Amino acid sequence: MPETIMVAFRGAGGGVEELSWGQRELWNGMERQRTWMPMGIVLPLAAGATVADVAEELRFILERFPSMRTRLRLRPDGPPLQVLAGAGEVPLEVIDAPDGADPAAVAAAVSARLHETAFDFERDWPVRTAVIRHRGALTHQVTVVCHLVNDGFGGLVLAERVGRWHRAGRRADGEPGGLAPLEQARWQRSEAGRRQSASALRHWEKTLRAIEPRRFPGPVDARRPRHWQADFSSRALHLAAQTVARRTGTDRTTVLLTAFAAALSEATGIHPVVVRVVVSNRFRSALAEAVSPVSQPALCVLDVAGRPFDEAVALTGRRSLTAYKHAYYDPGDLDELIARVNRDRGEEVDIACYFNDRRPPGPADGPVPTAEEVRAALPETTFRWMARQDRPNERMFVTIAAEPDTVHLDICGDTEHIPPAVLEACVRGMEAVTVAAAT
């Protein structure tokens, strides 16, 4: 049995508020998908690290960042409330790996257990932490958090602030930047917040009333289990996207979003492509340094079928920039808007297609790959089917992992709407169209 150490914390502030828009966005997804959306990381520890060191860092994180000590209060008649605790205790597990075991494998198993253990939103703290001890020395730290407390870009902010704390001799260095979730919710309820949401949703309504309602082929090859997930890795696509980004003066995300739209249009015969692109919202100054979930989807219409790829990239850049400006809104108001548009049109307007690039934004760096280098990387490409399940998921969701030297892509699809063959054709088509444009 693991040893459990209770780590006490006492942070500034406390109180009860509505969910922020970013939290509400995730809560809606959690309800649809029946998951607490755990996010985890396993990190090797420096030689000589102690349990006390890990406990001290955990205490700093909990005290410094209010989202990390936020739980929920569930309500039968509406979305939950967020509850910020001013003080408390969180468990830190210490797990001894057997002498002959691989501590990295033990850490991976512990991470899987923490991911799979049921989560009580009202009673459990949103951070689960464990350390692996092998032959008397700590080797790895395992952390799993509920997605309601942070998003991927917020994780980068947190890591930078923790690194700064270590470099300062483990001393706090001023207030954390960015609005905390309680402050976000209060602003969002203000007159300025309501104006922001209303402005964004006017753009959404115009788009929803103009697009064709159909996104996918339908149940032409429905499977059981219903929801399929695949893993696709392509260094060739990474190199080709760099080449096109440099040539067109844009960024990798715009190139890959263009490739996705072109490949999906080719695979389904349906165009324009309408995709909900997950936007970090951190170009907004009050959210740039926020350690909390602030990402929300934008609604982007991309009519790229039959266009030269560079022209399609330019179009995607313009359309996506406009969409990104309207990705900060009240999700409850959006739900009401979608329901109203569906009633007025007499049919469902399907917008359940998502694209999420988790890599930090920015231009393509380094030397431009040659056509020969791009082609030489093609044999390294891998595609494999992963999970198949009946637990609900979105109709289509493409995620690009934050890996620096390849495009590592996860694609999920509901086979009642999009056949497995189309899912595979989509990611392979992304590679093909981008490589062709680069070479």
GROMACS .gro file of C-alpha atoms in nm:
model
  439
    1MET     CA    1   0.000   0.000   0.000
    2PRO     CA    2   0.130   0.349  -0.081
    3GLU     CA    3   0.223   0.586   0.197
    4THR     CA    4   0.007   0.902   0.199
    5ILE     CA    5   0.131   1.236   0.324
    6MET     CA    6  -0.116   1.521   0.372
    7VAL     CA    7   0.009   1.854   0.239
    8ALA     CA    8  -0.154   2.154   0.408
    9PHE     CA    9  -0.206   2.479   0.216
   10ARG     CA   10  -0.344   2.825   0.291
   11GLY     CA   11  -0.402   3.056  -0.003
   12ALA     CA   12  -0.540   3.403  -0.051
   13GLY     CA   13  -0.907   3.444  -0.127
   14GLY     CA   14  -1.201   3.209  -0.132
   15GLY     CA   15  -1.565   3.210  -0.226
   16VAL     CA   16  -1.840   3.075  -0.448
   17GLU     CA   17  -1.919   3.187  -0.802
   18GLU     CA   18  -2.072   3.073  -1.127
   19LEU     CA   19  -1.841   2.882  -1.359
   20SER     CA   20  -1.626   3.094  -1.587
   21TRP     CA   21  -1.694   3.060  -1.959
   22GLY     CA   22  -1.391   2.836  -2.006
   23GLN     CA   23  -1.498   2.612  -1.717
   24ARG     CA   24  -1.854   2.598  -1.849
   25GLU     CA   25  -1.726   2.498  -2.193
   26LEU     CA   26  -1.541   2.205  -2.038
   27TRP     CA   27  -1.829   2.111  -1.808
   28ASN     CA   28  -2.060   2.081  -2.108
   29GLY     CA   29  -1.805   1.851  -2.275
   30MET     CA   30  -1.769   1.645  -1.957
   31GLU     CA   31  -2.143   1.594  -1.942
   32ARG     CA   32  -2.163   1.494  -2.310
   33GLN     CA   33  -1.867   1.258  -2.288
   34ARG     CA   34  -1.926   1.134  -1.930
   35THR     CA   35  -1.570   1.197  -1.819
   36TRP     CA   36  -1.384   1.428  -1.581
   37MET     CA   37  -1.126   1.489  -1.857
   38PRO     CA   38  -0.813   1.414  -1.654
   39MET     CA   39  -0.484   1.556  -1.783
   40GLY     CA   40  -0.162   1.395  -1.661
   41ILE     CA   41   0.213   1.420  -1.676
   42VAL     CA   42   0.498   1.198  -1.554
   43LEU     CA   43   0.828   1.373  -1.487
   44PRO     CA   44   1.165   1.232  -1.376
   45LEU     CA   45   1.289   1.387  -1.054
   46ALA     CA   46   1.636   1.532  -1.006
   47ALA     CA   47   1.883   1.322  -0.811
   48GLY     CA   48   1.851   1.390  -0.441
   49ALA     CA   49   1.491   1.512  -0.454
   50THR     CA   50   1.298   1.447  -0.135
   51VAL     CA   51   0.934   1.401  -0.047
   52ALA     CA   52   0.956   1.731   0.140
   53ASP     CA   53   1.073   1.904  -0.180
   54VAL     CA   54   0.776   1.773  -0.376
   55ALA     CA   55   0.536   1.864  -0.094
   56GLU     CA   56   0.675   2.218  -0.083
   57GLU     CA   57   0.630   2.262  -0.458
   58LEU     CA   58   0.277   2.121  -0.442
   59ARG     CA   59   0.194   2.362  -0.160
   60PHE     CA   60   0.331   2.655  -0.364
   61ILE     CA   61   0.113   2.561  -0.663
   62LEU     CA   62  -0.202   2.527  -0.453
   63GLU     CA   63  -0.146   2.853  -0.269
   64ARG     CA   64  -0.032   3.049  -0.573
   65PHE     CA   65  -0.294   2.944  -0.828
   66PRO     CA   66  -0.657   2.953  -0.708
   67SER     CA   67  -0.784   2.716  -0.978
   68MET     CA   68  -0.578   2.435  -0.824
   69ARG     CA   69  -0.784   2.450  -0.503
   70THR     CA   70  -1.123   2.493  -0.668
   71ARG     CA   71  -1.400   2.235  -0.638
   72LEU     CA   72  -1.763   2.236  -0.751
   73ARG     CA   73  -2.102   2.263  -0.592
   74LEU     CA   74  -2.345   2.064  -0.803
   75ARG     CA   75  -2.701   2.188  -0.854
   76PRO     CA   76  -3.004   1.997  -0.985
   77ASP     CA   77  -3.142   2.298  -1.175
   78GLY     CA   78  -2.839   2.429  -1.359
   79PRO     CA   79  -2.464   2.414  -1.411
   80PRO     CA   80  -2.244   2.379  -1.102
   81LEU     CA   81  -2.089   2.661  -0.902
   82GLN     CA   82  -1.714   2.689  -0.848
   83VAL     CA   83  -1.600   2.685  -0.485
   84LEU     CA   84  -1.257   2.829  -0.406
   85ALA     CA   85  -1.108   2.702  -0.078
   86GLY     CA   86  -0.885   2.928   0.126
   87ALA     CA   87  -0.720   2.637   0.308
   88GLY     CA   88  -0.714   2.258   0.321
   89GLU     CA   89  -0.503   1.945   0.285
   90VAL     CA   90  -0.429   1.740  -0.026
   91PRO     CA   91  -0.282   1.389  -0.034
   92LEU     CA   92   0.064   1.312  -0.174
   93GLU     CA   93   0.118   0.941  -0.241
   94VAL     CA   94   0.461   0.784  -0.199
   95ILE     CA   95   0.483   0.455  -0.389
   96ASP     CA   96   0.776   0.218  -0.347
   97ALA     CA   97   0.874   0.040  -0.668
   98PRO     CA   98   1.008  -0.314  -0.616
   99ASP     CA   99   1.386  -0.342  -0.639
  100GLY     CA  100   1.376  -0.526  -0.972
  101ALA     CA  101   1.109  -0.306  -1.130
  102ASP     CA  102   1.150  -0.029  -1.384
  103PRO     CA  103   1.047   0.286  -1.194
  104ALA     CA  104   0.936   0.455  -1.518
  105ALA     CA  105   0.695   0.168  -1.583
  106VAL     CA  106   0.567   0.191  -1.225
  107ALA     CA  107   0.512   0.565  -1.272
  108ALA     CA  108   0.316   0.501  -1.593
  109ALA     CA  109   0.097   0.247  -1.412
  110VAL     CA  110   0.033   0.491  -1.127
  111SER     CA  111  -0.059   0.762  -1.379
  112ALA     CA  112  -0.307   0.525  -1.544
  113ARG     CA  113  -0.461   0.443  -1.205
  114LEU     CA  114  -0.498   0.811  -1.112
  115HIS     CA  115  -0.659   0.879  -1.451
  116GLU     CA  116  -0.903   0.591  -1.417
  117THR     CA  117  -1.005   0.644  -1.053
  118ALA     CA  118  -1.352   0.800  -1.030
  119PHE     CA  119  -1.360   1.171  -0.949
  120ASP     CA  120  -1.597   1.341  -0.704
  121PHE     CA  121  -1.630   1.701  -0.820
  122GLU     CA  122  -1.757   1.824  -0.485
  123ARG     CA  123  -1.518   1.644  -0.248
  124ASP     CA  124  -1.198   1.560  -0.438
  125TRP     CA  125  -0.926   1.816  -0.486
  126PRO     CA  126  -0.860   1.867  -0.858
  127VAL     CA  127  -0.488   1.779  -0.828
  128ARG     CA  128  -0.368   1.422  -0.773
  129THR     CA  129   0.004   1.380  -0.704
  130ALA     CA  130   0.229   1.080  -0.640
  131VAL     CA  131   0.602   1.015  -0.628
  132ILE     CA  132   0.783   0.690  -0.709
  133ARG     CA  133   1.061   0.574  -0.474
  134HIS     CA  134   1.304   0.309  -0.597
  135ARG     CA  135   1.574   0.165  -0.371
  136GLY     CA  136   1.531   0.455  -0.131
  137ALA     CA  137   1.556   0.737  -0.391
  138LEU     CA  138   1.274   0.931  -0.556
  139THR     CA  139   1.272   0.881  -0.933
  140HIS     CA  140   0.946   1.019  -1.078
  141GLN     CA  141   0.660   1.252  -0.999
  142VAL     CA  142   0.311   1.176  -1.131
  143THR     CA  143   0.051   1.453  -1.153
  144VAL     CA  144  -0.305   1.426  -1.280
  145VAL     CA  145  -0.543   1.723  -1.278
  146CYS     CA  146  -0.905   1.775  -1.370
  147HIS     CA  147  -0.933   1.978  -1.691
  148LEU     CA  148  -1.160   2.227  -1.511
  149VAL     CA  149  -0.856   2.379  -1.336
  150ASN     CA  150  -0.637   2.447  -1.640
  151ASP     CA  151  -0.580   2.406  -2.013
  152GLY     CA  152  -0.270   2.323  -2.215
  153PHE     CA  153  -0.141   2.678  -2.254
  154GLY     CA  154  -0.216   2.747  -1.888
  155GLY     CA  155   0.004   2.449  -1.811
  156LEU     CA  156   0.292   2.623  -1.986
  157VAL     CA  157   0.231   2.934  -1.776
  158LEU     CA  158   0.227   2.727  -1.457
  159ALA     CA  159   0.548   2.547  -1.550
  160GLU     CA  160   0.722   2.879  -1.619
  161ARG     CA  161   0.611   3.024  -1.286
  162VAL     CA  162   0.720   2.713  -1.095
  163GLY     CA  163   1.059   2.729  -1.270
  164ARG     CA  164   1.091   3.095  -1.177
  165TRP     CA  165   1.005   3.007  -0.813
  166HIS     CA  166   1.283   2.746  -0.808
  167ARG     CA  167   1.535   2.989  -0.960
  168ALA     CA  168   1.442   3.248  -0.695
  169GLY     CA  169   1.533   3.007  -0.417
  170ARG     CA  170   1.174   2.890  -0.371
  171ARG     CA  171   1.050   3.236  -0.286
  172ALA     CA  172   0.733   3.389  -0.428
  173ASP     CA  173   0.796   3.664  -0.682
  174GLY     CA  174   0.490   3.884  -0.695
  175GLU     CA  175   0.130   3.811  -0.775
  176PRO     CA  176   0.041   3.554  -1.043
  177GLY     CA  177  -0.065   3.718  -1.364
  178GLY     CA  178  -0.403   3.675  -1.530
  179LEU     CA  179  -0.753   3.667  -1.391
  180ALA     CA  180  -0.838   3.371  -1.168
  181PRO     CA  181  -1.162   3.182  -1.248
  182LEU     CA  182  -1.364   3.362  -0.978
  183GLU     CA  183  -1.255   3.699  -1.115
  184GLN     CA  184  -1.325   3.585  -1.471
  185ALA     CA  185  -1.680   3.483  -1.377
  186ARG     CA  186  -1.745   3.819  -1.211
  187TRP     CA  187  -1.621   4.013  -1.514
  188GLN     CA  188  -1.817   3.792  -1.752
  189ARG     CA  189  -2.136   3.871  -1.560
  190SER     CA  190  -2.066   4.245  -1.581
  191GLU     CA  191  -2.204   4.479  -1.845
  192ALA     CA  192  -1.872   4.467  -2.032
  193GLY     CA  193  -1.874   4.086  -2.024
  194ARG     CA  194  -2.231   4.068  -2.153
  195ARG     CA  195  -2.139   4.301  -2.440
  196GLN     CA  196  -1.844   4.080  -2.530
  197SER     CA  197  -2.059   3.766  -2.538
  198ALA     CA  198  -2.337   3.934  -2.736
  199SER     CA  199  -2.090   4.061  -2.996
  200ALA     CA  200  -1.936   3.716  -3.039
  201LEU     CA  201  -2.273   3.546  -3.069
  202ARG     CA  202  -2.393   3.787  -3.339
  203HIS     CA  203  -2.107   3.650  -3.551
  204TRP     CA  204  -2.207   3.293  -3.462
  205GLU     CA  205  -2.571   3.353  -3.551
  206LYS     CA  206  -2.486   3.500  -3.890
  207THR     CA  207  -2.274   3.194  -3.965
  208LEU     CA  208  -2.523   2.941  -3.830
  209ARG     CA  209  -2.802   3.080  -4.045
  210ALA     CA  210  -2.589   3.082  -4.362
  211ILE     CA  211  -2.420   2.739  -4.366
  212GLU     CA  212  -2.561   2.414  -4.497
  213PRO     CA  213  -2.666   2.193  -4.205
  214ARG     CA  214  -2.492   1.871  -4.310
  215ARG     CA  215  -2.127   1.799  -4.216
  216PHE     CA  216  -2.076   1.425  -4.255
  217PRO     CA  217  -2.186   1.136  -4.480
  218GLY     CA  218  -2.415   0.977  -4.218
  219PRO     CA  219  -2.453   0.612  -4.107
  220VAL     CA  220  -2.314   0.451  -4.425
  221ASP     CA  221  -2.068   0.234  -4.228
  222ALA     CA  222  -2.183   0.250  -3.864
  223ARG     CA  223  -1.985   0.026  -3.629
  224ARG     CA  224  -2.011  -0.122  -3.281
  225PRO     CA  225  -1.847   0.003  -3.069
  226ARG     CA  226  -1.966   0.330  -3.217
  227HIS     CA  227  -1.683   0.577  -3.146
  228TRP     CA  228  -1.341   0.509  -3.302
  229GLN     CA  229  -1.009   0.673  -3.225
  230ALA     CA  230  -0.684   0.663  -3.423
  231ASP     CA  231  -0.327   0.782  -3.372
  232PHE     CA  232  -0.136   0.935  -3.665
  233SER     CA  233   0.228   1.047  -3.658
  234SER     CA  234   0.403   1.213  -3.951
  235ARG     CA  235   0.738   1.389  -3.952
  236ALA     CA  236   0.687   1.449  -4.325
  237LEU     CA  237   0.372   1.648  -4.251
  238HIS     CA  238   0.563   1.848  -3.987
  239LEU     CA  239   0.842   1.934  -4.234
  240ALA     CA  240   0.601   2.009  -4.517
  241ALA     CA  241   0.393   2.239  -4.294
  242GLN     CA  242   0.712   2.425  -4.200
  243THR     CA  243   0.797   2.473  -4.566
  244VAL     CA  244   0.453   2.603  -4.662
  245ALA     CA  245   0.431   2.826  -4.352
  246ARG     CA  246   0.762   2.993  -4.436
  247ARG     CA  247   0.671   3.034  -4.802
  248THR     CA  248   0.330   3.184  -4.729
  249GLY     CA  249   0.435   3.391  -4.428
  250THR     CA  250   0.188   3.221  -4.196
  251ASP     CA  251   0.206   2.973  -3.906
  252ARG     CA  252   0.192   2.593  -3.879
  253THR     CA  253  -0.159   2.586  -3.731
  254THR     CA  254  -0.304   2.774  -4.028
  255VAL     CA  255  -0.131   2.537  -4.270
  256LEU     CA  256  -0.255   2.226  -4.088
  257LEU     CA  257  -0.607   2.365  -4.052
  258THR     CA  258  -0.607   2.426  -4.428
  259ALA     CA  259  -0.485   2.072  -4.490
  260PHE     CA  260  -0.755   1.933  -4.260
  261ALA     CA  261  -1.029   2.128  -4.439
  262ALA     CA  262  -0.902   2.022  -4.783
  263ALA     CA  263  -0.870   1.656  -4.682
  264LEU     CA  264  -1.209   1.641  -4.510
  265SER     CA  265  -1.376   1.805  -4.809
  266GLU     CA  266  -1.208   1.557  -5.044
  267ALA     CA  267  -1.298   1.256  -4.826
  268THR     CA  268  -1.664   1.348  -4.772
  269GLY     CA  269  -1.752   1.553  -5.080
  270ILE     CA  270  -1.906   1.811  -4.846
  271HIS     CA  271  -1.790   2.171  -4.867
  272PRO     CA  272  -1.740   2.427  -4.740
  273VAL     CA  273  -1.597   2.267  -4.426
  274VAL     CA  274  -1.733   2.409  -4.100
  275VAL     CA  275  -1.507   2.341  -3.805
  276ARG     CA  276  -1.497   2.453  -3.443
  277VAL     CA  277  -1.133   2.550  -3.390
  278VAL     CA  278  -1.024   2.556  -3.026
  279VAL     CA  279  -0.882   2.903  -2.953
  280SER     CA  280  -0.654   2.969  -2.655
  281ASN     CA  281  -0.794   3.323  -2.603
  282ARG     CA  282  -0.458   3.418  -2.451
  283PHE     CA  283  -0.416   3.705  -2.695
  284ARG     CA  284  -0.655   3.880  -2.453
  285SER     CA  285  -0.432   4.062  -2.205
  286ALA     CA  286  -0.630   3.968  -1.892
  287LEU     CA  287  -0.605   3.599  -1.984
  288ALA     CA  288  -0.249   3.578  -2.117
  289GLU     CA  289  -0.103   3.454  -1.787
  290ALA     CA  290  -0.415   3.282  -1.650
  291VAL     CA  291  -0.364   2.940  -1.492
  292SER     CA  292  -0.716   2.821  -1.566
  293PRO     CA  293  -0.915   2.699  -1.865
  294VAL     CA  294  -0.991   2.992  -2.096
  295SER     CA  295  -0.990   2.817  -2.436
  296GLN     CA  296  -1.315   2.809  -2.633
  297PRO     CA  297  -1.405   2.700  -2.987
  298ALA     CA  298  -1.442   2.945  -3.274
  299LEU     CA  299  -1.673   2.866  -3.567
  300CYS     CA  300  -1.474   2.870  -3.890
  301VAL     CA  301  -1.611   2.825  -4.244
  302LEU     CA  302  -1.345   2.713  -4.494
  303ASP     CA  303  -1.429   2.683  -4.863
  304VAL     CA  304  -1.096   2.548  -4.985
  305ALA     CA  305  -1.207   2.273  -5.225
  306GLY     CA  306  -1.036   2.301  -5.563
  307ARG     CA  307  -0.816   2.597  -5.469
  308PRO     CA  308  -0.436   2.600  -5.505
  309PHE     CA  309  -0.296   2.521  -5.162
  310ASP     CA  310  -0.119   2.853  -5.104
  311GLU     CA  311  -0.439   3.037  -5.196
  312ALA     CA  312  -0.632   2.812  -4.958
  313VAL     CA  313  -0.383   2.887  -4.679
  314ALA     CA  314  -0.431   3.260  -4.729
  315LEU     CA  315  -0.809   3.220  -4.719
  316THR     CA  316  -0.788   3.008  -4.403
  317GLY     CA  317  -0.569   3.271  -4.240
  318ARG     CA  318  -0.828   3.544  -4.301
  319ARG     CA  319  -1.130   3.335  -4.206
  320SER     CA  320  -0.971   3.188  -3.894
  321LEU     CA  321  -0.851   3.526  -3.767
  322THR     CA  322  -1.207   3.660  -3.787
  323ALA     CA  323  -1.340   3.350  -3.614
  324TYR     CA  324  -1.079   3.365  -3.336
  325LYS     CA  325  -1.195   3.716  -3.243
  326HIS     CA  326  -1.538   3.569  -3.167
  327ALA     CA  327  -1.428   3.273  -2.951
  328TYR     CA  328  -1.498   3.432  -2.611
  329TYR     CA  329  -1.864   3.404  -2.512
  330ASP     CA  330  -2.114   3.258  -2.267
  331PRO     CA  331  -2.160   2.888  -2.358
  332GLY     CA  332  -2.510   2.889  -2.207
  333ASP     CA  333  -2.612   3.170  -2.440
  334LEU     CA  334  -2.458   2.982  -2.733
  335ASP     CA  335  -2.665   2.671  -2.649
  336GLU     CA  336  -2.980   2.883  -2.654
  337LEU     CA  337  -2.879   3.042  -2.984
  338ILE     CA  338  -2.814   2.706  -3.151
  339ALA     CA  339  -3.149   2.571  -3.030
  340ARG     CA  340  -3.328   2.881  -3.164
  341VAL     CA  341  -3.157   2.861  -3.505
  342ASN     CA  342  -3.238   2.490  -3.530
  343ARG     CA  343  -3.607   2.562  -3.455
  344ASP     CA  344  -3.617   2.844  -3.709
  345ARG     CA  345  -3.454   2.632  -3.979
  346GLY     CA  346  -3.655   2.321  -3.896
  347GLU     CA  347  -3.347   2.098  -3.877
  348GLU     CA  348  -3.025   2.051  -3.681
  349VAL     CA  349  -2.727   2.253  -3.800
  350ASP     CA  350  -2.439   2.013  -3.734
  351ILE     CA  351  -2.128   2.190  -3.600
  352ALA     CA  352  -1.983   1.895  -3.405
  353CYS     CA  353  -1.647   1.896  -3.586
  354TYR     CA  354  -1.348   2.015  -3.379
  355PHE     CA  355  -0.982   2.097  -3.445
  356ASN     CA  356  -0.742   2.158  -3.155
  357ASP     CA  357  -0.373   2.238  -3.208
  358ARG     CA  358  -0.209   2.216  -2.865
  359ARG     CA  359   0.131   2.343  -2.976
  360PRO     CA  360   0.243   2.691  -2.873
  361PRO     CA  361   0.157   2.946  -3.144
  362GLY     CA  362   0.427   3.102  -3.353
  363PRO     CA  363   0.601   3.092  -3.691
  364ALA     CA  364   0.795   2.794  -3.820
  365ASP     CA  365   1.154   2.816  -3.692
  366GLY     CA  366   1.482   2.684  -3.826
  367PRO     CA  367   1.600   2.620  -4.181
  368VAL     CA  368   1.343   2.547  -4.448
  369PRO     CA  369   1.335   2.170  -4.516
  370THR     CA  370   1.422   2.065  -4.867
  371ALA     CA  371   1.182   1.868  -5.086
  372GLU     CA  372   1.416   1.570  -5.054
  373GLU     CA  373   1.403   1.588  -4.672
  374VAL     CA  374   1.024   1.600  -4.678
  375ARG     CA  375   0.996   1.298  -4.909
  376ALA     CA  376   1.258   1.104  -4.714
  377ALA     CA  377   1.045   1.129  -4.399
  378LEU     CA  378   0.735   0.975  -4.560
  379PRO     CA  379   0.823   0.609  -4.477
  380GLU     CA  380   0.826   0.702  -4.104
  381THR     CA  381   0.453   0.788  -4.104
  382THR     CA  382   0.238   0.566  -3.883
  383PHE     CA  383  -0.137   0.523  -3.848
  384ARG     CA  384  -0.307   0.289  -3.602
  385TRP     CA  385  -0.653   0.243  -3.461
  386MET     CA  386  -0.667   0.286  -3.085
  387ALA     CA  387  -0.977   0.293  -2.863
  388ARG     CA  388  -1.320   0.183  -2.981
  389GLN     CA  389  -1.599   0.259  -2.738
  390ASP     CA  390  -1.968   0.329  -2.698
  391ARG     CA  391  -1.917   0.603  -2.438
  392PRO     CA  392  -2.033   0.928  -2.602
  393ASN     CA  393  -1.784   1.152  -2.777
  394GLU     CA  394  -1.795   1.435  -3.029
  395ARG     CA  395  -1.882   1.348  -3.389
  396MET     CA  396  -1.531   1.439  -3.501
  397PHE     CA  397  -1.238   1.574  -3.302
  398VAL     CA  398  -0.882   1.623  -3.427
  399THR     CA  399  -0.611   1.703  -3.171
  400ILE     CA  400  -0.248   1.786  -3.252
  401ALA     CA  401  -0.016   1.709  -2.961
  402ALA     CA  402   0.246   1.954  -2.838
  403GLU     CA  403   0.544   1.771  -2.986
  404PRO     CA  404   0.825   1.975  -3.147
  405ASP     CA  405   0.959   1.751  -3.426
  406THR     CA  406   0.657   1.574  -3.571
  407VAL     CA  407   0.284   1.610  -3.622
  408HIS     CA  408   0.136   1.367  -3.371
  409LEU     CA  409  -0.234   1.371  -3.430
  410ASP     CA  410  -0.528   1.205  -3.254
  411ILE     CA  411  -0.855   1.172  -3.446
  412CYS     CA  412  -1.186   1.058  -3.297
  413GLY     CA  413  -1.506   0.996  -3.490
  414ASP     CA  414  -1.863   0.882  -3.442
  415THR     CA  415  -1.918   0.610  -3.701
  416GLU     CA  416  -2.291   0.688  -3.705
  417HIS     CA  417  -2.188   1.005  -3.887
  418ILE     CA  418  -1.842   0.946  -4.036
  419PRO     CA  419  -1.708   0.606  -4.147
  420PRO     CA  420  -1.370   0.477  -4.022
  421ALA     CA  421  -1.236   0.484  -4.378
  422VAL     CA  422  -1.312   0.856  -4.401
  423LEU     CA  423  -1.133   0.924  -4.071
  424GLU     CA  424  -0.822   0.752  -4.203
  425ALA     CA  425  -0.852   0.919  -4.544
  426CYS     CA  426  -0.874   1.256  -4.372
  427VAL     CA  427  -0.542   1.234  -4.185
  428ARG     CA  428  -0.361   1.069  -4.475
  429GLY     CA  429  -0.503   1.337  -4.703
  430MET     CA  430  -0.368   1.608  -4.472
  431GLU     CA  431  -0.021   1.466  -4.524
  432ALA     CA  432  -0.062   1.416  -4.897
  433VAL     CA  433  -0.189   1.765  -4.977
  434THR     CA  434   0.072   1.939  -4.759
  435VAL     CA  435   0.363   1.732  -4.889
  436ALA     CA  436   0.251   1.800  -5.245
  437ALA     CA  437   0.239   2.172  -5.174
  438ALA     CA  438   0.584   2.164  -5.013
  439THR     CA  439   0.760   1.959  -5.280
   0.00000   0.00000   0.00000
